[in-house]
Coordinates of C-alpha atoms in Angstrom, one line a residue:
Chain A
X23 CA -146.5 -95.4 -143.5
X24 CA -149.8 -95.3 -141.0
X25 CA -152.7 -93.3 -142.5
X26 CA -154.2 -92.1 -145.8
X27 CA -151.9 -89.6 -147.5
X28 CA -152.9 -86.3 -148.9
X29 CA -151.7 -86.7 -152.6
X30 CA -149.7 -82.9 -152.0
X31 CA -146.5 -82.7 -149.8
X32 CA -146.6 -79.8 -147.3
X33 CA -144.5 -77.8 -149.5
X34 CA -146.8 -77.8 -152.3
X35 CA -149.7 -77.1 -150.0
X36 CA -147.5 -74.3 -149.1
X37 CA -146.7 -72.6 -152.1
X38 CA -150.2 -72.6 -152.9
X39 CA -151.7 -71.2 -149.8
X40 CA -149.0 -68.8 -150.7
X41 CA -151.0 -67.9 -153.8
X42 CA -154.3 -67.9 -152.4
X43 CA -153.1 -65.2 -150.0
X44 CA -151.1 -63.3 -152.5
X45 CA -154.5 -63.3 -154.2
X46 CA -156.3 -61.5 -151.3
X47 CA -153.2 -59.7 -150.3
X48 CA -151.0 -57.4 -152.0
X49 CA -149.1 -56.7 -149.6
X50 CA -147.5 -60.6 -149.6
X51 CA -144.2 -61.0 -151.3
X52 CA -142.0 -64.0 -151.6
X53 CA -138.1 -64.1 -151.5
X54 CA -136.2 -67.3 -152.4
X55 CA -132.4 -68.1 -152.4
X56 CA -132.0 -70.4 -155.6
X57 CA -134.1 -73.2 -154.4
X58 CA -138.0 -72.0 -155.4
X59 CA -138.1 -75.5 -157.0
X60 CA -137.6 -77.3 -153.7
X61 CA -139.4 -75.0 -151.4
X62 CA -142.2 -74.5 -153.5
X63 CA -142.0 -70.9 -153.7
X64 CA -141.9 -70.7 -157.3
X65 CA -145.5 -71.6 -157.4
X66 CA -145.9 -68.1 -156.2
X67 CA -143.4 -66.8 -158.3
X68 CA -145.6 -68.4 -161.7
X69 CA -148.5 -66.6 -160.1
X70 CA -146.9 -63.0 -159.3
X71 CA -143.5 -62.7 -160.9
X72 CA -143.4 -59.0 -159.6
X73 CA -144.0 -59.7 -156.0
X74 CA -141.0 -62.2 -156.0
X75 CA -137.7 -61.9 -155.6
X76 CA -134.9 -64.6 -156.4
X77 CA -132.0 -63.1 -154.2
X78 CA -129.7 -65.9 -155.4
X79 CA -127.4 -68.1 -153.2
X80 CA -127.2 -65.3 -150.4
X81 CA -129.5 -66.5 -147.6
X82 CA -128.2 -63.9 -145.3
X83 CA -128.9 -61.1 -147.3
X84 CA -132.3 -62.5 -148.2
X85 CA -133.0 -62.4 -144.6
X86 CA -131.5 -58.8 -144.3
X87 CA -133.4 -57.4 -147.4
X88 CA -136.7 -59.1 -145.9
X89 CA -136.1 -57.1 -142.8
X90 CA -135.8 -54.0 -144.8
X91 CA -138.8 -54.8 -146.9
X92 CA -141.1 -55.4 -143.8
X93 CA -140.4 -52.0 -142.7
X94 CA -142.2 -50.7 -145.8
X95 CA -145.4 -52.4 -144.5
X96 CA -144.9 -55.7 -147.2
X97 CA -144.9 -59.2 -145.7
X98 CA -142.0 -61.4 -146.8
X99 CA -141.9 -64.5 -146.7
X100 CA -138.1 -66.0 -146.8
X101 CA -137.5 -69.3 -148.3
X102 CA -134.4 -71.5 -148.1
X103 CA -133.6 -74.8 -146.9
X104 CA -134.3 -75.2 -143.0
X105 CA -130.6 -75.9 -142.2
X106 CA -129.6 -72.7 -144.1
X107 CA -132.5 -70.7 -142.3
X108 CA -130.8 -71.1 -138.9
X109 CA -127.0 -71.4 -140.0
X110 CA -126.8 -68.9 -142.6
X111 CA -129.5 -66.3 -141.7
X112 CA -129.1 -66.5 -137.8
X113 CA -127.5 -62.9 -137.7
X114 CA -130.2 -61.0 -139.1
X115 CA -132.8 -63.2 -138.2
X116 CA -131.6 -62.1 -134.8
X117 CA -130.6 -58.9 -134.8
X118 CA -132.9 -57.3 -137.2
X119 CA -136.1 -59.3 -137.3
X120 CA -136.4 -60.8 -133.9
X121 CA -135.1 -57.8 -132.2
X122 CA -137.0 -55.5 -133.8
X123 CA -140.0 -57.9 -134.0
X124 CA -140.4 -57.3 -137.5
X125 CA -143.1 -58.9 -139.6
X126 CA -141.2 -61.5 -141.5
X127 CA -141.9 -65.1 -142.1
X128 CA -138.8 -67.7 -142.1
X129 CA -139.7 -70.8 -144.0
X130 CA -137.2 -73.8 -143.6
X131 CA -138.2 -76.5 -146.0
X132 CA -136.8 -80.2 -146.1
X133 CA -136.6 -80.0 -142.0
X134 CA -135.3 -82.5 -140.2
X135 CA -133.8 -85.3 -142.4
X136 CA -136.5 -85.3 -145.1
X137 CA -133.6 -84.4 -147.5
X138 CA -132.1 -87.8 -146.9
X139 CA -129.8 -88.6 -149.5
X140 CA -128.2 -84.8 -149.2
X141 CA -126.6 -86.3 -146.1
X142 CA -125.8 -84.4 -142.7
X143 CA -124.9 -81.2 -144.0
X144 CA -128.5 -80.5 -145.3
X145 CA -130.6 -82.3 -142.5
X146 CA -132.1 -79.5 -140.1
X147 CA -131.8 -81.1 -136.6
X148 CA -131.1 -77.7 -135.3
X149 CA -133.5 -75.2 -136.5
X150 CA -136.4 -75.7 -133.9
X151 CA -134.0 -75.0 -130.5
X152 CA -132.7 -71.6 -132.5
X153 CA -135.6 -70.0 -133.3
X154 CA -137.4 -71.2 -130.1
X155 CA -134.5 -68.9 -128.5
X156 CA -135.3 -65.8 -130.6
X157 CA -137.5 -63.6 -128.5
X158 CA -140.8 -62.3 -130.7
X159 CA -140.8 -65.4 -132.7
X160 CA -143.3 -67.9 -133.1
X161 CA -142.4 -71.4 -134.2
X162 CA -144.7 -73.5 -136.3
X163 CA -144.5 -77.1 -137.1
X164 CA -146.8 -78.7 -139.5
X165 CA -147.9 -81.9 -139.7
X166 CA -149.4 -82.6 -143.0
X167 CA -150.0 -81.1 -145.7
X168 CA -153.6 -79.3 -145.1
X169 CA -152.3 -78.3 -141.6
X170 CA -149.0 -76.7 -143.6
X171 CA -151.6 -74.4 -145.4
X172 CA -153.6 -73.5 -142.4
X173 CA -150.1 -73.1 -140.4
X174 CA -149.4 -70.6 -143.3
X175 CA -152.2 -68.8 -143.7
X176 CA -152.3 -68.4 -139.3
X177 CA -148.4 -67.3 -140.1
X178 CA -149.3 -64.3 -142.6
X179 CA -152.3 -63.2 -140.5
X180 CA -150.0 -62.8 -137.1
X181 CA -148.1 -59.7 -137.0
X182 CA -144.6 -60.4 -135.8
X183 CA -141.9 -63.0 -137.1
X184 CA -142.9 -66.6 -137.4
X185 CA -140.5 -69.5 -138.0
X186 CA -142.4 -72.4 -140.2
X187 CA -140.8 -75.7 -140.9
X188 CA -141.6 -77.7 -143.9
X189 CA -141.5 -81.1 -144.3
X190 CA -139.8 -82.6 -147.8
X191 CA -142.4 -85.0 -148.2
X192 CA -146.2 -86.3 -148.9
X193 CA -147.0 -87.2 -145.4
X194 CA -150.4 -88.9 -144.0
X195 CA -153.1 -87.1 -142.6
X196 CA -153.1 -86.8 -139.3
X197 CA -156.4 -84.9 -138.3
X198 CA -159.9 -83.9 -139.5
X199 CA -159.3 -80.1 -139.8
X200 CA -163.0 -79.6 -140.0
X201 CA -163.6 -80.7 -136.4
X202 CA -160.1 -79.8 -135.2
X203 CA -159.9 -76.0 -136.0
X204 CA -156.2 -74.5 -136.4
X205 CA -155.5 -72.1 -133.4
X206 CA -152.1 -70.6 -133.0
X207 CA -150.5 -71.5 -129.8
X208 CA -153.1 -74.4 -129.3
X209 CA -152.4 -78.3 -129.3
X210 CA -154.5 -80.5 -130.6
X211 CA -155.9 -83.8 -128.7
X212 CA -155.7 -86.5 -131.9
X213 CA -156.8 -89.1 -129.7
X214 CA -157.7 -89.7 -126.2
X215 CA -156.1 -92.1 -123.5
X216 CA -155.5 -92.0 -119.8
X217 CA -152.4 -94.1 -119.4
X218 CA -149.7 -92.4 -121.0
X219 CA -149.5 -89.1 -123.2
X220 CA -147.4 -88.9 -126.5
X221 CA -146.6 -85.5 -127.8
X222 CA -145.8 -84.8 -131.2
X223 CA -144.9 -82.4 -134.1
X224 CA -144.3 -82.4 -137.9
X225 CA -143.6 -86.0 -139.4
X226 CA -143.7 -87.7 -136.1
X227 CA -147.3 -87.0 -135.4
X228 CA -148.5 -89.9 -137.6
X229 CA -145.8 -92.0 -135.9
X230 CA -147.5 -91.1 -132.5
X231 CA -150.8 -92.0 -134.0
X232 CA -149.5 -95.5 -135.1
X233 CA -147.3 -96.5 -131.8
X234 CA -151.1 -95.5 -130.0
X235 CA -152.6 -98.2 -132.2
X236 CA -149.9 -100.7 -130.9
X237 CA -149.8 -99.7 -127.3
X238 CA -153.5 -100.1 -127.6
X239 CA -153.2 -103.4 -128.9
X240 CA -151.2 -104.2 -125.6
X241 CA -153.8 -102.7 -123.8
X242 CA -152.2 -99.4 -122.8
X243 CA -154.6 -96.2 -123.5
X244 CA -152.0 -93.4 -125.2
X245 CA -153.6 -90.1 -125.4
X246 CA -151.7 -88.3 -129.0
X247 CA -151.3 -84.6 -128.8
X248 CA -150.1 -82.6 -132.1
X249 CA -148.0 -79.9 -131.2
X250 CA -148.3 -77.6 -134.2
X251 CA -147.0 -74.3 -132.5
X252 CA -143.7 -75.2 -130.5
X253 CA -143.7 -71.3 -129.2
X254 CA -145.9 -70.3 -128.0
X255 CA -146.4 -73.6 -126.0
X256 CA -149.6 -75.1 -125.2
X257 CA -148.8 -74.6 -121.3
X258 CA -152.3 -75.7 -120.3
X259 CA -152.7 -78.6 -122.1
X260 CA -149.4 -79.8 -121.2
X261 CA -150.2 -79.5 -117.6
X262 CA -153.5 -81.3 -118.1
X263 CA -151.8 -84.3 -119.9
X264 CA -149.2 -84.7 -117.1
X265 CA -152.0 -84.6 -114.7
X266 CA -154.1 -86.8 -116.0
X267 CA -151.8 -89.6 -117.5
X268 CA -148.7 -91.1 -116.0
X269 CA -146.0 -89.3 -118.3
X270 CA -145.2 -87.7 -121.8
X271 CA -143.3 -89.1 -124.3
X272 CA -142.4 -86.2 -126.6
X273 CA -141.1 -87.1 -130.5
X274 CA -140.0 -84.9 -132.9
X275 CA -138.0 -85.0 -136.1
X276 CA -135.1 -82.8 -134.5
X277 CA -132.3 -82.7 -132.0
X278 CA -133.5 -83.6 -128.3
X279 CA -131.5 -80.3 -127.5
X280 CA -133.6 -77.5 -126.8
X281 CA -136.2 -78.8 -129.3
X282 CA -140.1 -79.4 -128.7
X283 CA -139.0 -82.1 -125.9
X284 CA -137.3 -79.3 -124.2
X285 CA -139.8 -77.1 -124.5
X286 CA -142.2 -79.6 -122.4
X287 CA -140.0 -80.5 -120.1
X288 CA -139.6 -76.6 -119.3
X289 CA -143.6 -76.6 -118.9
X290 CA -143.6 -79.6 -116.4
X291 CA -140.7 -79.0 -114.6
X292 CA -142.2 -75.1 -113.4
X293 CA -145.7 -76.2 -113.3
X294 CA -146.1 -80.3 -113.2
X295 CA -143.4 -82.3 -112.6
X296 CA -143.6 -85.7 -114.3
X297 CA -142.0 -88.5 -116.0
X298 CA -141.0 -87.6 -119.6
X299 CA -138.9 -89.0 -122.2
X300 CA -137.9 -88.1 -125.5
X301 CA -137.6 -89.2 -128.9
X302 CA -135.4 -87.3 -131.1
X303 CA -132.1 -87.2 -133.3
X304 CA -129.3 -87.4 -130.1
X305 CA -126.8 -85.0 -130.0
X306 CA -125.2 -86.2 -133.3
X307 CA -124.5 -85.6 -137.1
X308 CA -126.6 -87.8 -139.5
X309 CA -125.6 -89.4 -142.5
X310 CA -126.7 -90.0 -146.0
X311 CA -129.4 -93.0 -146.9
X312 CA -133.2 -93.6 -147.7
X313 CA -135.2 -92.1 -145.6
X314 CA -137.0 -95.1 -143.6
X315 CA -133.5 -96.2 -143.0
X316 CA -132.6 -92.9 -141.4
X317 CA -135.4 -92.5 -139.5
X318 CA -134.8 -96.4 -138.1
X319 CA -131.0 -95.6 -137.3
X320 CA -131.6 -92.4 -135.3
X321 CA -134.8 -93.8 -133.7
X322 CA -137.5 -91.7 -135.2
X323 CA -139.7 -94.7 -135.4
X324 CA -143.3 -95.5 -134.0
X325 CA -141.5 -98.6 -132.3
X326 CA -139.1 -96.1 -130.3
X327 CA -141.9 -94.4 -129.3
X328 CA -144.1 -97.3 -127.9
X329 CA -141.1 -98.7 -126.0
X330 CA -140.5 -95.2 -124.3
X331 CA -144.2 -94.9 -123.3
X332 CA -144.3 -98.7 -121.8
X333 CA -141.1 -97.5 -119.7
X334 CA -143.1 -94.8 -118.6
X335 CA -146.5 -97.1 -117.7
X336 CA -144.7 -99.7 -116.5
Chain B
X13 CA -128.0 -27.3 -156.3
X14 CA -124.7 -26.0 -154.8
X15 CA -125.3 -25.2 -151.2
X16 CA -125.3 -20.9 -150.4
X17 CA -122.2 -20.1 -148.1
X18 CA -124.3 -19.1 -145.2
X19 CA -126.0 -22.4 -145.2
X20 CA -122.9 -24.0 -145.4
X21 CA -121.6 -22.0 -142.4
X22 CA -125.1 -23.0 -140.5
X23 CA -124.1 -26.7 -141.2
X24 CA -120.4 -26.5 -140.2
X25 CA -121.5 -24.6 -137.0
X26 CA -124.0 -27.4 -136.5
X27 CA -121.1 -29.7 -136.6
X28 CA -118.9 -28.3 -134.6
X29 CA -121.5 -28.3 -131.7
X30 CA -122.5 -31.8 -132.3
X31 CA -118.6 -32.5 -131.9
X32 CA -118.7 -30.7 -128.6
X33 CA -122.2 -32.9 -127.5
X34 CA -120.2 -35.7 -128.1
X35 CA -117.3 -35.4 -126.3
X36 CA -119.8 -34.3 -123.5
X37 CA -121.7 -37.7 -123.5
X38 CA -119.4 -39.8 -124.5
X39 CA -117.2 -38.6 -121.4
X40 CA -120.6 -38.8 -119.4
X41 CA -121.3 -42.2 -120.4
X42 CA -117.4 -43.4 -120.3
X43 CA -118.1 -46.1 -123.0
X44 CA -119.0 -46.0 -126.6
X45 CA -117.0 -44.8 -130.0
X46 CA -115.5 -41.2 -130.4
X47 CA -113.7 -42.0 -133.5
X48 CA -116.3 -43.2 -136.0
X49 CA -118.6 -40.8 -134.5
X50 CA -116.3 -38.0 -135.6
X51 CA -115.3 -39.1 -139.1
X52 CA -119.4 -39.4 -139.7
X53 CA -120.1 -36.0 -138.3
X54 CA -120.6 -33.9 -141.6
X55 CA -122.5 -37.2 -143.5
X56 CA -125.3 -37.6 -140.9
X57 CA -125.6 -33.9 -140.1
X58 CA -125.8 -33.0 -144.0
X59 CA -128.4 -35.8 -144.6
X60 CA -131.0 -34.7 -141.6
X61 CA -130.6 -31.3 -141.9
X62 CA -130.3 -30.8 -145.4
X63 CA -131.2 -33.5 -147.6
X64 CA -133.8 -36.1 -146.1
X65 CA -137.1 -35.7 -146.2
X66 CA -138.2 -36.3 -142.7
X67 CA -141.0 -35.6 -140.2
X68 CA -139.9 -35.9 -136.6
X69 CA -143.2 -35.6 -135.6
X70 CA -144.4 -38.3 -137.2
X71 CA -141.5 -40.8 -137.4
X72 CA -143.3 -43.7 -138.6
X73 CA -144.4 -41.5 -142.1
X74 CA -144.6 -43.8 -144.7
X75 CA -143.2 -41.6 -147.7
X76 CA -140.3 -40.7 -145.7
X77 CA -136.4 -41.1 -146.4
X78 CA -134.4 -43.8 -144.8
X79 CA -131.5 -43.5 -143.2
X80 CA -129.3 -46.7 -141.9
X81 CA -126.4 -46.5 -139.6
X82 CA -124.5 -49.9 -141.0
X83 CA -121.9 -48.9 -138.8
X84 CA -123.6 -49.4 -135.5
X85 CA -121.2 -47.7 -133.3
X86 CA -121.5 -44.6 -134.6
X87 CA -124.6 -44.4 -132.8
X88 CA -123.8 -41.0 -130.4
X89 CA -123.6 -38.9 -133.8
X90 CA -126.7 -40.4 -134.7
X91 CA -128.5 -39.7 -131.5
X92 CA -127.2 -36.3 -131.4
X93 CA -128.8 -35.3 -134.8
X94 CA -132.3 -37.0 -134.1
X95 CA -132.2 -34.9 -130.7
X96 CA -131.6 -32.0 -132.5
X97 CA -134.5 -32.8 -134.5
X98 CA -136.6 -33.3 -132.2
X99 CA -137.3 -37.0 -132.3
X100 CA -136.8 -37.8 -128.6
X101 CA -135.8 -34.8 -125.7
X102 CA -132.0 -33.6 -125.8
X103 CA -132.0 -34.7 -122.5
X104 CA -131.9 -38.1 -123.2
X105 CA -128.6 -37.9 -124.3
X106 CA -127.1 -37.5 -121.2
X107 CA -128.0 -41.0 -120.5
X108 CA -126.4 -42.6 -123.1
X109 CA -125.6 -46.4 -122.7
X110 CA -127.2 -46.5 -119.0
X111 CA -129.4 -49.0 -117.3
X112 CA -133.2 -48.0 -118.2
X113 CA -132.5 -45.4 -120.9
X114 CA -133.9 -46.0 -124.7
X115 CA -130.4 -45.0 -126.1
X116 CA -128.8 -48.5 -126.7
X117 CA -125.0 -48.9 -126.7
X118 CA -126.0 -49.5 -130.6
X119 CA -129.2 -48.3 -132.3
X120 CA -132.0 -50.2 -131.7
X121 CA -135.5 -49.1 -134.0
X122 CA -138.0 -50.7 -131.2
X123 CA -136.7 -48.3 -128.4
X124 CA -135.6 -45.0 -130.1
X125 CA -137.8 -42.8 -132.6
X126 CA -136.2 -41.8 -135.7
X127 CA -133.9 -44.9 -135.6
X128 CA -135.0 -47.2 -138.9
X129 CA -133.0 -50.3 -138.4
X130 CA -131.6 -51.7 -135.5
X131 CA -127.4 -52.3 -136.1
X132 CA -124.5 -53.2 -134.7
X133 CA -123.2 -55.7 -135.8
X134 CA -121.4 -55.2 -139.2
X135 CA -122.8 -55.6 -142.4
X136 CA -126.2 -56.1 -142.3
X137 CA -127.5 -52.2 -143.0
X138 CA -126.9 -52.2 -147.0
X139 CA -129.1 -55.6 -147.4
X140 CA -132.0 -54.4 -145.2
X141 CA -131.8 -50.9 -147.0
X142 CA -132.0 -53.0 -150.3
X143 CA -135.0 -54.0 -149.0
X144 CA -136.4 -50.7 -148.1
X145 CA -135.3 -49.5 -151.5
X146 CA -137.1 -52.6 -152.9
X147 CA -140.1 -52.0 -151.0
X148 CA -140.5 -48.7 -152.3
X149 CA -140.1 -49.6 -155.9
X150 CA -142.5 -52.3 -155.6
X151 CA -145.1 -49.7 -153.9
X152 CA -144.4 -47.1 -156.3
X153 CA -143.0 -44.8 -153.7
X154 CA -140.3 -41.9 -154.4
X155 CA -138.4 -41.7 -150.8
X156 CA -134.8 -42.7 -150.9
X157 CA -132.7 -45.0 -148.7
X158 CA -129.6 -43.8 -147.5
X159 CA -126.9 -46.4 -145.7
X160 CA -124.0 -45.1 -144.4
X161 CA -121.5 -48.3 -143.8
X162 CA -117.7 -48.0 -142.6
X163 CA -114.7 -48.8 -144.5
X164 CA -113.8 -51.8 -141.9
X165 CA -117.6 -53.0 -142.3
X166 CA -117.3 -53.5 -146.3
X167 CA -115.0 -56.5 -145.4
X168 CA -118.0 -58.4 -144.6
X169 CA -119.1 -60.9 -146.9
X170 CA -122.8 -59.8 -146.8
X171 CA -122.8 -56.6 -147.8
X172 CA -121.4 -57.6 -151.4
X173 CA -124.4 -60.0 -151.4
X174 CA -126.0 -56.9 -150.4
X175 CA -124.3 -54.9 -153.0
X176 CA -124.9 -57.2 -155.9
X177 CA -128.8 -57.3 -155.0
X178 CA -129.1 -53.7 -155.1
X179 CA -127.8 -53.9 -158.7
X180 CA -129.9 -56.8 -159.7
X181 CA -133.0 -55.1 -159.0
X182 CA -132.1 -51.5 -160.0
X183 CA -132.2 -49.8 -157.3
X184 CA -131.6 -46.2 -157.9
X185 CA -133.5 -45.1 -155.1
X186 CA -130.5 -46.5 -152.8
X187 CA -127.7 -44.4 -152.1
X188 CA -124.9 -45.9 -150.0
X189 CA -122.5 -43.8 -148.3
X190 CA -118.8 -45.1 -147.7
X191 CA -117.2 -43.6 -144.3
X192 CA -113.8 -44.1 -145.6
X193 CA -111.6 -43.1 -142.7
X194 CA -108.6 -45.8 -143.2
X195 CA -108.7 -46.8 -140.0
X196 CA -110.7 -49.9 -138.0
X197 CA -110.3 -51.5 -134.5
X198 CA -107.1 -53.4 -134.7
X199 CA -105.5 -50.7 -136.7
X200 CA -105.6 -49.3 -140.4
X201 CA -107.6 -50.7 -142.8
X202 CA -104.5 -51.4 -145.2
X203 CA -102.8 -53.6 -142.4
X204 CA -105.9 -55.5 -141.0
X205 CA -107.9 -55.9 -144.5
X206 CA -106.5 -53.8 -147.5
X207 CA -109.7 -53.0 -149.8
X208 CA -107.9 -52.6 -152.8
X209 CA -109.5 -50.5 -155.1
X210 CA -112.9 -49.4 -153.6
X211 CA -113.8 -47.8 -156.3
X212 CA -113.2 -50.5 -158.8
X213 CA -114.7 -53.2 -156.3
X214 CA -118.5 -51.1 -156.2
X215 CA -118.1 -50.6 -160.1
X216 CA -117.8 -54.3 -160.6
X217 CA -120.9 -55.2 -158.7
X218 CA -122.8 -52.4 -160.8
X219 CA -123.0 -49.2 -158.4
X220 CA -122.0 -45.7 -159.7
X221 CA -119.5 -44.2 -157.7
X222 CA -119.1 -40.4 -156.4
X223 CA -116.2 -39.7 -154.3
X224 CA -116.1 -36.8 -152.1
X225 CA -114.6 -34.9 -149.3
X226 CA -116.7 -36.3 -146.6
X227 CA -116.2 -33.4 -144.4
X228 CA -117.0 -30.7 -146.7
X229 CA -120.9 -30.5 -146.2
X230 CA -121.2 -28.7 -149.5
X231 CA -119.5 -31.3 -151.5
X232 CA -121.7 -34.1 -149.5
X233 CA -124.9 -31.8 -150.3
X234 CA -124.0 -32.2 -154.3
X235 CA -122.8 -35.5 -154.4
X236 CA -126.2 -36.8 -152.9
X237 CA -127.7 -34.6 -155.4
X238 CA -125.8 -36.1 -158.3
X239 CA -126.5 -39.5 -157.0
X240 CA -130.1 -38.9 -157.2
X241 CA -130.1 -38.3 -160.9
X242 CA -128.3 -41.4 -161.7
X243 CA -131.2 -43.8 -163.2
X244 CA -131.1 -47.7 -163.3
X245 CA -128.9 -48.4 -160.8
X246 CA -127.5 -47.9 -157.2
X247 CA -125.0 -45.3 -156.0
X248 CA -122.2 -45.0 -153.7
X249 CA -120.9 -41.9 -152.3
X250 CA -117.0 -42.7 -151.3
X251 CA -116.5 -40.2 -148.4
X252 CA -112.9 -39.6 -147.7
X253 CA -113.0 -39.0 -143.9
X254 CA -110.9 -38.7 -141.0
X255 CA -111.4 -41.0 -137.7
X256 CA -111.3 -38.9 -134.9
X257 CA -111.9 -35.8 -137.2
X258 CA -111.9 -32.5 -134.7
X259 CA -109.9 -33.7 -131.8
X260 CA -106.2 -33.8 -133.0
X261 CA -105.5 -36.3 -130.8
X262 CA -107.8 -38.9 -132.0
X263 CA -107.4 -38.5 -135.3
X264 CA -106.1 -41.7 -137.4
X265 CA -105.9 -43.4 -134.2
X266 CA -107.5 -47.0 -134.2
X267 CA -106.9 -46.7 -130.5
X268 CA -110.1 -44.2 -130.4
X269 CA -112.3 -46.5 -131.7
X270 CA -114.1 -47.2 -128.9
X271 CA -112.1 -46.5 -126.1
X272 CA -113.4 -44.4 -123.0
X273 CA -112.6 -40.9 -122.6
X274 CA -110.3 -40.0 -119.6
X275 CA -110.4 -36.5 -117.6
X276 CA -107.2 -35.1 -119.1
X277 CA -108.0 -36.3 -122.9
X278 CA -111.8 -34.5 -121.8
X279 CA -110.3 -31.2 -121.2
X280 CA -107.9 -31.4 -123.9
X281 CA -110.8 -32.4 -126.4
X282 CA -112.8 -29.7 -125.0
X283 CA -110.5 -27.0 -125.7
X284 CA -110.0 -27.9 -129.3
X285 CA -113.7 -27.7 -129.9
X286 CA -114.4 -24.6 -127.8
X287 CA -115.3 -22.9 -130.8
X288 CA -118.4 -24.8 -131.1
X289 CA -120.9 -24.5 -128.1

């Protein structure tokens, strides 16, 4: 993988950020459904045992309890694997949290295929689409450890429900966060280009940067945009990219049905029709295996981004 | 403390009047759920008019007691109580379930003052109530959270996740109330999915139980007093009720769970309830 590595996985940065926030804000509470070692909510549990609630293997009830907690003025972060955050928590997320616009933060760990060896049952490729369809929810999808920390803080500061998508692994740094400030709802142009735009989120951001390198070596100038806030989507930036380049490739570690690609396509259809191609998991189940093999098989590669970009510029 | 006779008579009078209003507004709406609203009348009314520490002028007062209608389809009886308390104008009741009215088919906490939690999909109220009770403990507040559940509702698995949690976190500020009317939408609870020994089930999950006649305002009031004396564990009041209580042709009939009231049935129900204006 390209780029330097932070030395800390996104989830570890998340856990440590919770502790930092917890020191300043006594209304922050954290819930987990028996996977705190994996989600790294255990870091908070150790620092603030009285403000950490392990509810056992009962994700649906965790989300319902968080709804209740939030009505008393506390700000709950609930933690489980991203696949369960959707599939097990769906009803209370819709019926209690989204419906009443409650100040609950849902954190989905091990997003995409990042829990590779546990297989399709534990892969999360249907979470972005679900949370996009939940009124009132923000959807955040950071691309590396430092951005995860910034997204966590932004999620806390936002008054309202937020879904925060967390990767399992260490990921290469994608940005200089001194230069590129993290602002909710704003995409970040990581690299300018005039021929084609590569819009990516999460894991796919550093792969889009690698794809831009390859394209540059072949004479194609690719702009790279990191979308850390999938909802609300940065409409203006997408329209600008569609106006200034020949088309857009959208890359995400998620189903191509209803994810970031769909969000971008919706913006283009309504504002600035332009060629668009999708890199993501097709409408299929994945499988067990080492991460690199899975990413290759399911098309989540810099090479695939390059191929789709070339078709747009040719 | 036992209620005085005249206080009990006042509460019974309110219940009679509320049943009358219920039939009126459901007839007007031509949809909604009479059976489970009638079975819960004394429970909800005793809470709002006798037991709960609330301030209708300040619905978001942070130290208020909370009431959650887990069985959200009982919304009309909740709305009638809230209107009588002054959370919103009584005339709103006439537009129950109508386009543009805040009184949604099932309670919406965002739209309706006094509604603490949006409910309707069954089973979520207890967990949310546990969250409220836990929030009270965490912030050293002394309010109580009441969650009214239907007996059909406790067939939902998430109820028992919540029951375990309330027990683990020793939520003695959480009081569950079971509207045990024995009837659900498709038939009797025994036919559809028998609950077995309900008392033993809750006790097995670490709850204390109190059994009571759910149409006896004095008994409900005393059961709540007793529940508040129990420390270290949550309490459920198992209130034996009759679905459709007060309108004889609706009593015990699953067909009246959520049926629109026709003109003849309306007249018959009103004649039967004529005592309570």
